[in-house]
Amino acid sequence: MDKQLAAIKTTRGKLASTSRGLATIFLIIFILYCAAHAAVFLYTALLPNGFSYLGPSTLVGTLPFIIPSISGGFTIFLLWRIFREIGRNTSPFTPLRVRQIKALGFLFLITAICGLFITPGADVGAINGDAHMVIESNASANDSIHVDATSFMISIVCFALSFIFSYGATLEQETDDLV
């Protein structure tokens, strides 16, 4: 039994250490992501001389481009939170983790749904000849609907993982109650 407890302690230590590293990486990515998107949004909002808007100019026309950008930021932030909490040696199997993983699923689902409303071949941003500052691009698409199958699949995986983590949280609670 002592060997099993030692193995559990070692595994938990490795999990915490790896999670701290991943939390740091996701925090750096989050900061860079926000800085890049803020620069593009400010650039297009304050449109320098000689530049003109590219793509739809109405709020409704740009929402399918803006919402996935915001969703991407929340996704990175949520991943940072998950790994930061696990890195503090908390259990990965908690009701909070289940809700966080479900939230990730919804964020990917939102991104996929917004992709359905993007006009094929559209860009959103600013242009001056060859210089482009683009929020999002769908310019390589043909005249067809863009289906982001990857985001749909990741959403399904996140929802399935939330059920698995829910089961793990239930088992851990039951084990804690026994001890």
mmCIF file of C-alpha atoms in Angstrom:
data_model
loop_
_atom_site.group_PDB
_atom_site.id
_atom_site.type_symbol
_atom_site.label_atom_id
_atom_site.label_comp_id
_atom_site.label_asym_id
_atom_site.label_seq_id
_atom_site.Cartn_x
_atom_site.Cartn_y
_atom_site.Cartn_z
ATOM 1 C CA MET A 1 0.000 0.000 0.000
ATOM 2 C CA ASP A 2 2.874 2.394 0.751
ATOM 3 C CA LYS A 3 4.215 1.865 -2.775
ATOM 4 C CA GLN A 4 0.828 2.771 -4.231
ATOM 5 C CA LEU A 5 0.620 5.942 -2.129
ATOM 6 C CA ALA A 6 4.160 6.889 -3.161
ATOM 7 C CA ALA A 7 3.284 6.302 -6.826
ATOM 8 C CA ILE A 8 0.137 8.410 -6.463
ATOM 9 C CA LYS A 9 2.117 11.205 -4.786
ATOM 10 C CA THR A 10 4.783 11.090 -7.519
ATOM 11 C CA THR A 11 2.164 11.161 -10.289
ATOM 12 C CA ARG A 12 0.319 14.037 -8.645
ATOM 13 C CA GLY A 13 3.599 15.958 -8.326
ATOM 14 C CA LYS A 14 4.343 15.435 -12.030
ATOM 15 C CA LEU A 15 0.802 16.526 -12.901
ATOM 16 C CA ALA A 16 1.154 19.693 -10.820
ATOM 17 C CA SER A 17 4.580 20.490 -12.279
ATOM 18 C CA THR A 18 3.437 19.937 -15.871
ATOM 19 C CA SER A 19 0.300 21.976 -15.233
ATOM 20 C CA ARG A 20 2.331 24.902 -13.869
ATOM 21 C CA GLY A 21 4.436 24.869 -17.047
ATOM 22 C CA LEU A 22 1.369 24.727 -19.265
ATOM 23 C CA ALA A 23 -0.267 27.513 -17.246
ATOM 24 C CA THR A 24 2.751 29.728 -17.888
ATOM 25 C CA ILE A 25 2.679 28.950 -21.610
ATOM 26 C CA PHE A 26 -1.070 29.659 -21.867
ATOM 27 C CA LEU A 27 -0.658 32.921 -19.942
ATOM 28 C CA ILE A 28 2.020 34.086 -22.401
ATOM 29 C CA ILE A 29 -0.144 33.020 -25.355
ATOM 30 C CA PHE A 30 -3.147 34.829 -23.841
ATOM 31 C CA ILE A 31 -1.186 38.063 -23.400
ATOM 32 C CA LEU A 32 0.179 37.915 -26.957
ATOM 33 C CA TYR A 33 -3.248 36.998 -28.368
ATOM 34 C CA CYS A 34 -4.921 39.927 -26.610
ATOM 35 C CA ALA A 35 -2.176 42.354 -27.631
ATOM 36 C CA ALA A 36 -2.365 41.277 -31.276
ATOM 37 C CA HIS A 37 -6.146 41.477 -31.423
ATOM 38 C CA ALA A 38 -6.216 44.814 -29.591
ATOM 39 C CA ALA A 39 -3.707 46.202 -32.107
ATOM 40 C CA VAL A 40 -5.788 45.041 -35.076
ATOM 41 C CA PHE A 41 -9.063 46.289 -33.575
ATOM 42 C CA LEU A 42 -7.533 49.692 -32.726
ATOM 43 C CA TYR A 43 -5.886 49.900 -36.130
ATOM 44 C CA THR A 44 -9.158 49.293 -37.938
ATOM 45 C CA ALA A 45 -11.124 51.551 -35.561
ATOM 46 C CA LEU A 46 -8.689 54.471 -35.938
ATOM 47 C CA LEU A 47 -8.107 53.833 -39.695
ATOM 48 C CA PRO A 48 -4.880 55.639 -40.703
ATOM 49 C CA ASN A 49 -4.752 57.943 -43.754
ATOM 50 C CA GLY A 50 -4.812 56.117 -47.054
ATOM 51 C CA PHE A 51 -6.452 52.993 -45.625
ATOM 52 C CA SER A 52 -9.987 51.883 -46.296
ATOM 53 C CA TYR A 53 -12.194 49.260 -44.699
ATOM 54 C CA LEU A 54 -12.044 45.775 -46.055
ATOM 55 C CA GLY A 55 -15.107 43.550 -45.948
ATOM 56 C CA PRO A 56 -18.476 44.236 -44.374
ATOM 57 C CA SER A 57 -18.668 47.616 -42.675
ATOM 58 C CA THR A 58 -21.740 46.989 -40.535
ATOM 59 C CA LEU A 59 -21.631 45.565 -37.037
ATOM 60 C CA VAL A 60 -23.852 42.654 -38.061
ATOM 61 C CA GLY A 61 -21.508 41.860 -40.956
ATOM 62 C CA THR A 62 -18.416 41.876 -38.758
ATOM 63 C CA LEU A 63 -19.867 39.948 -35.777
ATOM 64 C CA PRO A 64 -19.174 36.500 -37.321
ATOM 65 C CA PHE A 65 -15.507 37.576 -37.435
ATOM 66 C CA ILE A 66 -15.302 39.322 -34.050
ATOM 67 C CA ILE A 67 -17.128 36.721 -31.934
ATOM 68 C CA PRO A 68 -14.689 33.873 -32.780
ATOM 69 C CA SER A 69 -11.779 36.188 -31.922
ATOM 70 C CA ILE A 70 -13.287 36.930 -28.524
ATOM 71 C CA SER A 71 -14.159 33.250 -28.072
ATOM 72 C CA GLY A 72 -10.547 32.329 -28.856
ATOM 73 C CA GLY A 73 -9.335 34.708 -26.150
ATOM 74 C CA PHE A 74 -11.733 33.232 -23.600
ATOM 75 C CA THR A 75 -10.630 29.719 -24.605
ATOM 76 C CA ILE A 76 -6.969 30.518 -23.980
ATOM 77 C CA PHE A 77 -7.857 32.260 -20.699
ATOM 78 C CA LEU A 78 -9.905 29.273 -19.551
ATOM 79 C CA LEU A 79 -7.098 26.845 -20.400
ATOM 80 C CA TRP A 80 -4.722 29.013 -18.352
ATOM 81 C CA ARG A 81 -7.143 28.913 -15.394
ATOM 82 C CA ILE A 82 -7.562 25.144 -15.605
ATOM 83 C CA PHE A 83 -3.830 24.450 -15.673
ATOM 84 C CA ARG A 84 -3.073 27.095 -13.048
ATOM 85 C CA GLU A 85 -5.531 25.523 -10.616
ATOM 86 C CA ILE A 86 -4.255 21.997 -11.249
ATOM 87 C CA GLY A 87 -0.694 23.329 -10.924
ATOM 88 C CA ARG A 88 -1.545 24.485 -7.418
ATOM 89 C CA ASN A 89 -1.924 20.808 -6.584
ATOM 90 C CA THR A 90 -5.715 20.817 -6.633
ATOM 91 C CA SER A 91 -7.541 17.814 -7.983
ATOM 92 C CA PRO A 92 -8.393 17.809 -11.670
ATOM 93 C CA PHE A 93 -11.674 16.081 -10.779
ATOM 94 C CA THR A 94 -13.889 18.784 -9.327
ATOM 95 C CA PRO A 95 -17.319 20.167 -10.243
ATOM 96 C CA LEU A 96 -15.561 23.436 -11.185
ATOM 97 C CA ARG A 97 -13.367 21.587 -13.699
ATOM 98 C CA VAL A 98 -16.464 19.953 -15.188
ATOM 99 C CA ARG A 99 -18.044 23.400 -15.707
ATOM 100 C CA GLN A 100 -14.806 24.776 -17.168
ATOM 101 C CA ILE A 101 -14.564 21.947 -19.693
ATOM 102 C CA LYS A 102 -18.233 22.422 -20.650
ATOM 103 C CA ALA A 103 -17.498 26.142 -21.116
ATOM 104 C CA LEU A 104 -14.629 25.208 -23.456
ATOM 105 C CA GLY A 105 -17.077 23.078 -25.433
ATOM 106 C CA PHE A 106 -19.493 26.001 -25.733
ATOM 107 C CA LEU A 107 -16.687 28.369 -26.822
ATOM 108 C CA PHE A 108 -15.659 26.006 -29.619
ATOM 109 C CA LEU A 109 -19.309 25.542 -30.589
ATOM 110 C CA ILE A 110 -19.781 29.328 -30.788
ATOM 111 C CA THR A 111 -16.714 29.591 -33.012
ATOM 112 C CA ALA A 112 -18.017 26.866 -35.322
ATOM 113 C CA ILE A 113 -21.499 28.389 -35.531
ATOM 114 C CA CYS A 114 -20.118 31.855 -36.322
ATOM 115 C CA GLY A 115 -18.131 30.312 -39.166
ATOM 116 C CA LEU A 116 -21.397 29.344 -40.821
ATOM 117 C CA PHE A 117 -22.390 33.013 -41.092
ATOM 118 C CA ILE A 118 -19.168 34.265 -42.692
ATOM 119 C CA THR A 119 -19.625 35.257 -46.308
ATOM 120 C CA PRO A 120 -17.394 33.052 -48.505
ATOM 121 C CA GLY A 121 -14.313 34.919 -49.701
ATOM 122 C CA ALA A 122 -14.699 37.710 -47.128
ATOM 123 C CA ASP A 123 -12.022 39.524 -45.127
ATOM 124 C CA VAL A 124 -12.552 42.030 -42.337
ATOM 125 C CA GLY A 125 -9.966 44.690 -41.621
ATOM 126 C CA ALA A 126 -8.220 47.576 -43.372
ATOM 127 C CA ILE A 127 -6.331 47.793 -46.661
ATOM 128 C CA ASN A 128 -3.946 50.209 -48.404
ATOM 129 C CA GLY A 129 -2.746 48.699 -51.656
ATOM 130 C CA ASP A 130 -0.724 45.638 -50.673
ATOM 131 C CA ALA A 131 -0.792 46.416 -46.936
ATOM 132 C CA HIS A 132 -3.504 44.513 -45.074
ATOM 133 C CA MET A 133 -4.489 44.508 -41.415
ATOM 134 C CA VAL A 134 -7.009 41.695 -41.183
ATOM 135 C CA ILE A 135 -9.080 40.593 -38.169
ATOM 136 C CA GLU A 136 -10.119 37.352 -39.804
ATOM 137 C CA SER A 137 -9.851 36.002 -43.289
ATOM 138 C CA ASN A 138 -12.001 33.594 -45.219
ATOM 139 C CA ALA A 139 -10.604 34.739 -48.557
ATOM 140 C CA SER A 140 -9.311 31.329 -49.642
ATOM 141 C CA ALA A 141 -12.790 29.840 -49.585
ATOM 142 C CA ASN A 142 -14.677 29.159 -52.779
ATOM 143 C CA ASP A 143 -18.305 30.130 -53.209
ATOM 144 C CA SER A 144 -19.487 27.693 -50.550
ATOM 145 C CA ILE A 145 -20.432 27.722 -46.883
ATOM 146 C CA HIS A 146 -17.499 27.468 -44.503
ATOM 147 C CA VAL A 147 -18.023 24.641 -42.017
ATOM 148 C CA ASP A 148 -15.465 24.573 -39.213
ATOM 149 C CA ALA A 149 -15.576 20.826 -38.610
ATOM 150 C CA THR A 150 -12.539 21.009 -36.325
ATOM 151 C CA SER A 151 -14.284 23.324 -33.868
ATOM 152 C CA PHE A 152 -17.418 21.174 -33.963
ATOM 153 C CA MET A 153 -15.360 18.058 -33.202
ATOM 154 C CA ILE A 154 -13.384 19.750 -30.404
ATOM 155 C CA SER A 155 -16.696 20.903 -28.931
ATOM 156 C CA ILE A 156 -18.011 17.332 -28.928
ATOM 157 C CA VAL A 157 -14.760 16.088 -27.335
ATOM 158 C CA CYS A 158 -14.993 18.775 -24.628
ATOM 159 C CA PHE A 159 -18.565 17.787 -23.789
ATOM 160 C CA ALA A 160 -17.546 14.114 -23.630
ATOM 161 C CA LEU A 161 -14.563 15.013 -21.414
ATOM 162 C CA SER A 162 -16.881 16.954 -19.112
ATOM 163 C CA PHE A 163 -18.882 13.759 -18.551
ATOM 164 C CA ILE A 164 -15.687 11.835 -17.866
ATOM 165 C CA PHE A 165 -14.488 14.496 -15.424
ATOM 166 C CA SER A 166 -17.924 14.512 -13.797
ATOM 167 C CA TYR A 167 -17.621 10.782 -13.234
ATOM 168 C CA GLY A 168 -14.094 11.266 -11.845
ATOM 169 C CA ALA A 169 -15.314 14.021 -9.513
ATOM 170 C CA THR A 170 -18.095 11.748 -8.261
ATOM 171 C CA LEU A 171 -15.653 8.904 -7.628
ATOM 172 C CA GLU A 172 -13.196 11.209 -5.861
ATOM 173 C CA GLN A 173 -15.966 12.610 -3.652
ATOM 174 C CA GLU A 174 -17.052 9.078 -2.797
ATOM 175 C CA THR A 175 -13.463 8.086 -1.968
ATOM 176 C CA ASP A 176 -12.995 11.190 0.200
ATOM 177 C CA ASP A 177 -16.203 10.365 2.058
ATOM 178 C CA LEU A 178 -14.949 6.834 2.746
ATOM 179 C CA VAL A 179 -11.691 8.063 4.226
#
